[in-house]
Short mmCIF file of C-alpha atoms in Angstrom, two decimals:
data_model
loop_
_atom_site.label_atom_id
_atom_site.label_comp_id
_atom_site.label_asym_id
_atom_site.label_seq_id
_atom_site.Cartn_x
_atom_site.Cartn_y
_atom_site.Cartn_z
CA MET A 854 18.56 -0.43 7.14
CA SER A 855 20.42 1.52 9.81
CA SER A 856 19.55 5.05 10.77
CA ALA A 857 22.82 6.18 9.21
CA THR A 858 21.69 5.11 5.75
CA LEU A 859 18.53 7.18 5.71
CA GLU A 860 19.63 10.79 5.49
CA ALA A 861 17.27 13.68 4.85
CA PRO A 862 16.70 14.49 1.16
CA ALA A 863 18.67 17.49 -0.10
CA SER A 864 15.48 19.54 -0.41
CA ALA A 865 14.03 18.48 2.95
CA VAL A 866 11.81 21.20 4.28
CA PRO A 867 12.84 22.76 7.62
CA ALA A 868 10.51 21.95 10.50
CA ALA A 869 9.19 25.51 10.59
CA ASP A 870 8.09 25.43 6.93
CA LYS A 871 4.86 24.01 5.64
CA LEU A 872 4.92 20.86 3.53
CA THR A 873 3.33 21.63 0.15
CA LYS A 874 2.66 19.91 -3.14
CA LYS A 875 5.41 22.00 -4.71
CA ILE A 876 7.92 20.64 -2.21
CA LEU A 877 6.65 17.08 -2.61
CA THR A 878 6.68 17.10 -6.41
CA ALA A 879 9.70 15.48 -8.05
CA ASP A 880 9.90 14.36 -11.71
CA HIS A 881 6.92 14.89 -13.99
CA PRO A 882 4.79 11.69 -14.11
CA THR A 883 5.31 9.63 -17.24
CA TRP A 884 2.01 7.73 -17.24
CA CYS A 885 -0.15 7.67 -20.35
CA PRO A 886 -2.56 10.63 -20.70
CA GLY A 887 -5.79 9.82 -18.86
CA CYS A 888 -4.28 7.18 -16.56
CA GLY A 889 -6.04 6.96 -13.20
CA ASP A 890 -2.69 6.94 -11.42
CA PHE A 891 -2.39 10.71 -11.92
CA ALA A 892 -5.37 11.20 -9.60
CA VAL A 893 -3.91 8.79 -7.03
CA LEU A 894 -0.66 10.76 -6.96
CA ALA A 895 -2.53 14.08 -6.62
CA ALA A 896 -4.61 12.68 -3.76
CA PHE A 897 -1.47 11.45 -1.99
CA TYR A 898 0.07 14.92 -2.25
CA LYS A 899 -3.08 16.47 -0.78
CA VAL A 900 -3.21 14.05 2.16
CA LEU A 901 0.45 14.63 3.01
CA GLU A 902 -0.16 18.38 2.84
CA LYS A 903 -2.96 17.95 5.35
CA LEU A 904 -1.08 15.64 7.72
CA GLN A 905 2.11 17.73 7.62
CA TYR A 906 4.51 14.92 8.41
CA PRO A 907 8.15 16.04 8.55
CA HIS A 908 9.48 15.93 5.00
CA GLU A 909 12.52 13.87 5.98
CA LYS A 910 10.29 11.23 7.63
CA ILE A 911 8.41 10.22 4.45
CA VAL A 912 9.48 7.03 2.62
CA CYS A 913 7.95 5.71 -0.61
CA VAL A 914 8.65 2.14 -1.74
CA ALA A 915 7.44 0.36 -4.88
CA GLY A 916 8.00 -2.73 -6.96
CA ILE A 917 7.60 -2.98 -10.74
CA GLY A 918 4.72 -1.79 -12.90
CA CYS A 919 3.12 1.43 -14.12
CA SER A 920 1.89 2.39 -10.65
CA SER A 921 5.21 1.36 -9.10
CA ARG A 922 6.87 4.40 -10.67
CA PHE A 923 5.47 6.38 -7.74
CA PRO A 924 8.80 6.96 -5.92
CA TYR A 925 10.15 8.81 -8.96
CA PHE A 926 7.39 11.39 -8.72
CA VAL A 927 7.42 12.05 -4.96
CA ASN A 928 10.24 14.17 -3.54
CA SER A 929 10.97 12.06 -0.48
CA HIS A 930 13.08 9.07 0.45
CA GLY A 931 12.17 6.60 -2.26
CA ILE A 932 13.13 3.12 -3.40
CA HIS A 933 12.13 1.39 -6.64
CA PHE A 934 12.64 -2.29 -5.84
CA ILE A 935 12.31 -5.56 -7.77
CA HIS A 936 9.02 -7.04 -8.96
CA GLY A 937 6.74 -8.12 -6.13
CA ARG A 938 9.33 -7.56 -3.41
CA ALA A 939 8.42 -4.06 -2.24
CA LEU A 940 6.77 -5.24 0.98
CA PRO A 941 9.73 -7.18 2.45
CA LEU A 942 11.96 -4.16 1.88
CA ALA A 943 9.33 -1.80 3.31
CA THR A 944 9.00 -4.10 6.32
CA GLY A 945 12.71 -3.76 7.04
CA ILE A 946 12.51 0.01 6.81
CA SER A 947 9.47 0.18 9.07
CA LEU A 948 10.97 -2.10 11.73
CA SER A 949 14.41 -0.48 11.74
CA ARG A 950 13.17 3.10 11.57
CA PRO A 951 10.01 3.46 13.69
CA ASP A 952 10.26 7.25 13.33
CA VAL A 953 9.48 7.30 9.58
CA HIS A 954 6.19 6.93 7.70
CA VAL A 955 6.40 4.13 5.14
CA PHE A 956 4.19 4.09 2.04
CA VAL A 957 4.17 1.28 -0.50
CA PHE A 958 2.69 1.57 -4.00
CA GLY A 959 2.01 -1.13 -6.56
CA GLY A 960 -0.47 -2.64 -8.98
CA ASP A 961 -2.59 -5.77 -9.16
CA GLY A 962 0.27 -7.79 -10.65
CA ASP A 963 2.91 -6.60 -8.23
CA GLY A 964 0.58 -7.10 -5.26
CA PHE A 965 -1.57 -10.10 -6.07
CA SER A 966 0.60 -12.14 -8.43
CA ILE A 967 4.38 -12.28 -7.96
CA GLY A 968 4.10 -10.35 -4.68
CA GLY A 969 1.04 -12.14 -3.35
CA ASN A 970 2.89 -14.27 -0.82
CA HIS A 971 4.76 -11.26 0.56
CA LEU A 972 1.46 -9.42 0.89
CA ASN A 973 0.01 -12.21 3.01
CA HIS A 974 2.96 -12.29 5.39
CA ALA A 975 3.34 -8.53 5.79
CA ALA A 976 -0.39 -8.35 6.50
CA ARG A 977 -0.52 -11.15 9.06
CA LYS A 978 2.48 -9.70 10.89
CA ASN A 979 0.70 -6.34 11.07
CA VAL A 980 3.75 -4.32 10.04
CA LYS A 981 3.15 -0.59 10.45
CA LEU A 982 2.91 0.80 6.90
CA THR A 983 0.37 1.84 4.28
CA TYR A 984 0.05 -0.09 1.02
CA VAL A 985 -1.87 1.34 -1.95
CA ILE A 986 -2.68 -1.16 -4.70
CA MET A 987 -3.69 0.55 -7.94
CA ASP A 988 -5.80 -2.12 -9.60
CA ASN A 989 -6.50 -1.71 -13.33
CA PHE A 990 -7.34 -5.35 -14.16
CA VAL A 991 -4.49 -5.55 -16.72
CA TYR A 992 -0.71 -5.61 -17.08
CA GLY A 993 -0.33 -2.21 -18.71
CA LEU A 994 3.46 -1.84 -18.56
CA THR A 995 3.84 -4.94 -20.76
CA LYS A 996 1.22 -3.60 -23.17
CA LYS A 997 -1.90 -5.60 -22.31
CA GLN A 998 -1.42 -8.94 -20.66
CA THR A 999 -3.89 -10.73 -18.39
CA SER A 1000 -3.47 -9.86 -14.69
CA PRO A 1001 -4.69 -11.67 -11.56
CA THR A 1002 -7.78 -9.43 -11.47
CA SER A 1003 -8.64 -9.51 -15.19
CA PRO A 1004 -12.21 -10.81 -15.65
CA GLN A 1005 -12.93 -14.06 -17.44
CA GLY A 1006 -13.24 -13.50 -21.17
CA PHE A 1007 -10.74 -10.62 -21.20
CA LYS A 1008 -8.72 -10.73 -24.43
CA SER A 1009 -5.05 -9.87 -24.17
CA LYS A 1010 -1.64 -10.77 -25.59
CA THR A 1011 -1.45 -13.71 -23.19
CA ASP A 1012 -5.10 -14.72 -23.70
CA PRO A 1013 -5.97 -13.81 -27.30
CA THR A 1014 -9.17 -15.85 -27.20
CA GLY A 1015 -10.19 -14.58 -23.76
CA SER A 1016 -9.08 -15.42 -20.25
CA ILE A 1017 -10.46 -18.67 -18.88
CA ASP A 1018 -9.02 -18.26 -15.38
CA ARG A 1019 -11.18 -17.06 -12.54
CA PRO A 1020 -9.86 -13.71 -11.20
CA ILE A 1021 -8.97 -13.30 -7.56
CA ASN A 1022 -11.18 -11.25 -5.26
CA PRO A 1023 -8.85 -8.62 -3.72
CA MET A 1024 -11.05 -7.84 -0.73
CA LYS A 1025 -11.56 -11.50 0.19
CA GLN A 1026 -7.84 -12.22 -0.15
CA LEU A 1027 -6.91 -9.23 2.00
CA LEU A 1028 -9.43 -10.22 4.67
CA ALA A 1029 -8.02 -13.74 4.76
CA SER A 1030 -4.46 -12.36 5.02
CA GLY A 1031 -5.01 -10.77 8.41
CA ALA A 1032 -4.54 -7.11 7.47
CA THR A 1033 -5.93 -4.82 10.18
CA PHE A 1034 -7.19 -2.10 7.83
CA ILE A 1035 -8.75 -2.93 4.46
CA ALA A 1036 -10.47 -0.41 2.22
CA ARG A 1037 -11.48 0.11 -1.39
CA THR A 1038 -11.70 3.33 -3.36
CA HIS A 1039 -11.68 4.69 -6.92
CA ALA A 1040 -9.30 7.06 -8.71
CA ALA A 1041 -12.23 8.90 -10.27
CA GLN A 1042 -13.74 9.66 -6.83
CA VAL A 1043 -11.04 11.97 -5.52
CA LYS A 1044 -12.62 13.14 -2.25
CA HIS A 1045 -13.47 9.59 -1.24
CA MET A 1046 -9.98 8.48 -2.22
CA MET A 1047 -8.37 11.21 -0.11
CA ASP A 1048 -10.55 10.41 2.91
CA THR A 1049 -9.72 6.72 2.56
CA PHE A 1050 -5.98 7.37 2.24
CA GLU A 1051 -5.95 9.58 5.32
CA ARG A 1052 -7.80 7.03 7.39
CA ALA A 1053 -5.45 4.27 6.21
CA ILE A 1054 -2.34 6.32 6.99
CA LEU A 1055 -3.55 7.16 10.49
CA HIS A 1056 -4.25 3.50 11.27
CA ASP A 1057 -1.67 1.97 13.60
CA GLY A 1058 -0.82 -1.21 11.74
CA PHE A 1059 -0.83 -2.74 8.26
CA SER A 1060 -3.28 -0.70 6.21
CA VAL A 1061 -4.04 -1.57 2.59
CA VAL A 1062 -6.23 0.24 0.07
CA GLU A 1063 -7.30 -1.22 -3.25
CA CYS A 1064 -7.78 1.71 -5.61
CA LEU A 1065 -9.49 1.09 -8.96
CA SER A 1066 -7.38 3.03 -11.47
CA GLU A 1067 -8.39 2.75 -15.10
CA CYS A 1068 -5.82 1.97 -17.80
CA VAL A 1069 -7.22 4.01 -20.68
CA MET A 1070 -4.71 2.57 -23.15
CA PHE A 1071 -5.20 -1.15 -22.65
CA TYR A 1072 -8.47 -1.57 -20.74
CA ALA A 1073 -10.58 1.52 -21.36
CA GLY A 1074 -14.03 1.46 -19.78
CA SER A 1075 -13.11 -1.24 -17.27
CA PHE A 1076 -14.70 0.65 -14.37
CA ASP A 1077 -17.60 2.40 -16.11
CA ASP A 1078 -20.04 0.42 -13.94
CA SER A 1079 -18.70 2.26 -10.86
CA THR A 1080 -18.44 5.73 -12.43
CA PRO A 1081 -21.69 7.75 -12.10
CA ARG A 1082 -20.82 10.17 -14.94
CA LYS A 1083 -20.62 7.13 -17.22
CA GLY A 1084 -23.90 5.69 -15.99
CA GLY A 1085 -22.43 3.55 -13.24
CA VAL A 1086 -23.13 3.36 -9.51
CA TYR A 1087 -20.66 4.31 -6.79
CA GLU A 1088 -22.06 2.86 -3.57
CA VAL A 1089 -20.23 3.87 -0.40
CA ILE A 1090 -20.32 1.60 2.64
CA ASP A 1091 -22.72 2.82 5.32
CA GLU A 1092 -20.82 2.29 8.56
CA THR A 1093 -23.94 2.86 10.62
CA GLN A 1094 -25.09 -0.45 9.15
CA HIS A 1095 -21.75 -2.19 8.66
CA ASP A 1096 -19.54 -3.06 11.64
CA VAL A 1097 -15.97 -2.60 10.38
CA THR A 1098 -14.66 -4.93 13.10
CA ASP A 1099 -16.78 -7.83 11.78
CA ASP A 1100 -14.64 -9.77 9.32
CA VAL A 1101 -17.47 -12.19 8.49
CA ALA A 1102 -19.72 -9.31 7.42
CA ALA A 1103 -16.84 -7.80 5.45
CA PHE A 1104 -16.18 -11.12 3.72
CA LYS A 1105 -19.84 -11.40 2.75
CA MET A 1106 -19.84 -7.85 1.40
CA ALA A 1107 -16.69 -8.57 -0.59
CA ASP A 1108 -18.58 -11.27 -2.48
CA GLU A 1109 -21.10 -8.82 -3.96
CA PRO A 1110 -21.14 -8.60 -7.78
CA SER A 1111 -19.28 -5.84 -9.62
CA PRO A 1112 -18.87 -2.98 -9.01
CA GLY A 1113 -19.37 -3.79 -5.30
CA LYS A 1114 -19.08 -1.27 -2.50
CA PHE A 1115 -16.40 1.29 -1.67
CA GLY A 1116 -15.06 2.35 1.69
CA VAL A 1117 -13.62 0.65 4.75
CA TYR A 1118 -14.41 -3.05 4.78
CA TYR A 1119 -12.49 -3.94 7.90
CA GLN A 1120 -10.59 -2.16 10.64
CA VAL A 1121 -9.38 -3.56 13.94
CA GLU A 1122 -6.71 -2.64 16.45
CA ARG A 1123 -4.04 -5.26 17.14
CA PRO A 1124 -0.45 -4.94 18.37
CA THR A 1125 1.89 -4.19 15.49
CA LYS A 1126 5.01 -6.22 14.77
CA ASN A 1127 6.88 -2.97 15.34
CA ALA A 1128 5.59 -2.62 18.90
CA LEU A 1129 6.04 -6.30 19.76
CA GLU A 1130 9.62 -6.39 18.47
CA GLN A 1131 10.50 -3.17 20.30
CA LYS A 1132 9.15 -4.65 23.53
CA TRP A 1133 11.37 -7.69 23.01
CA ILE A 1134 14.39 -5.50 22.21
CA ASP A 1135 13.84 -3.32 25.30
CA SER A 1136 13.48 -6.38 27.52
CA THR A 1137 16.67 -7.95 26.17
CA GLN A 1138 18.65 -4.73 26.50
CA ALA A 1139 17.51 -4.38 30.11
CA LYS A 1140 18.94 -7.83 30.88
CA LEU A 1141 22.24 -6.89 29.28
CA ALA A 1142 22.60 -3.50 30.92
CA GLY A 1143 26.23 -2.47 31.42
CA LEU A 1144 27.63 -4.68 28.66
CA SER A 1145 29.29 -3.17 25.59
CA GLN A 1146 28.17 -4.18 22.10
CA LYS A 1147 31.39 -6.16 21.74
CA GLU A 1148 30.67 -8.06 24.95
CA ILE A 1149 27.09 -8.76 23.85
CA LEU A 1150 28.30 -10.09 20.51
CA LYS A 1151 30.91 -12.26 22.27
CA LYS A 1152 28.23 -13.77 24.55
CA ARG A 1153 26.01 -14.43 21.56
CA LEU A 1154 28.78 -16.19 19.64
CA GLU A 1155 29.53 -18.36 22.68
CA THR A 1156 25.97 -19.68 22.64
CA MET A 1157 26.36 -20.67 18.98
CA ARG A 1158 29.36 -22.97 19.52
#
């Protein structure tokens, strides 16, 4: 995507004005009443209000699913792409426009099923963007089908007698993928969610947050064990005891039984694909100083004969 294709939204706030929820709010969310995604959207608004990024520099990308409707509800540059393919598109935006802040939103199906391979490659390349995966353990948009994170025994339209497949472990998969920032939070724990989002956004690299977001229509009570007001336990990672740069310790922690721990599992600094590609581009341009674009293209075509 060239810089010419990404113009400021019509309602872009002037640099002197403060970015507010009112400015960021677009269409009214169409999720079912009680959906956890409402809280995720509200938390995202709050974090952007705090960070005060230029309005015209915010880009929201999503695939397909209930949570992937996000771009419709955020007044920014937004793209609703095809199922599971949000990350390749977001990668192109991030690499071609290093001046913008790229946010990707999706669910457990979009991220861990049809989009699972793209997730692995975007993570290992350490593309600079933030990916929020709203995990509800079910395909809600298709009215209750088994998802990659649905527990064994879960009864759905696709598994009427109960799922027999072992669910994936999101934290273990993300750790194996090579992502440089991996965290877990809960839509019912708004302050923790906001703190986690802010930390992920400020990370220089591929940051991904799994956010448990209950589907009250098709899997009500799925996260009661991690909701204190429902008798559950919400245990936050103690970073005085856990070294976030230790992937082995993070992997071991990720294997704890449900509901597990919440917070930053892993964070490390590595060169981003953005920085490495820019270094390569700068080096190449320095070697071709004085040549016009037409001359550069002609030289390139000559090497392809």
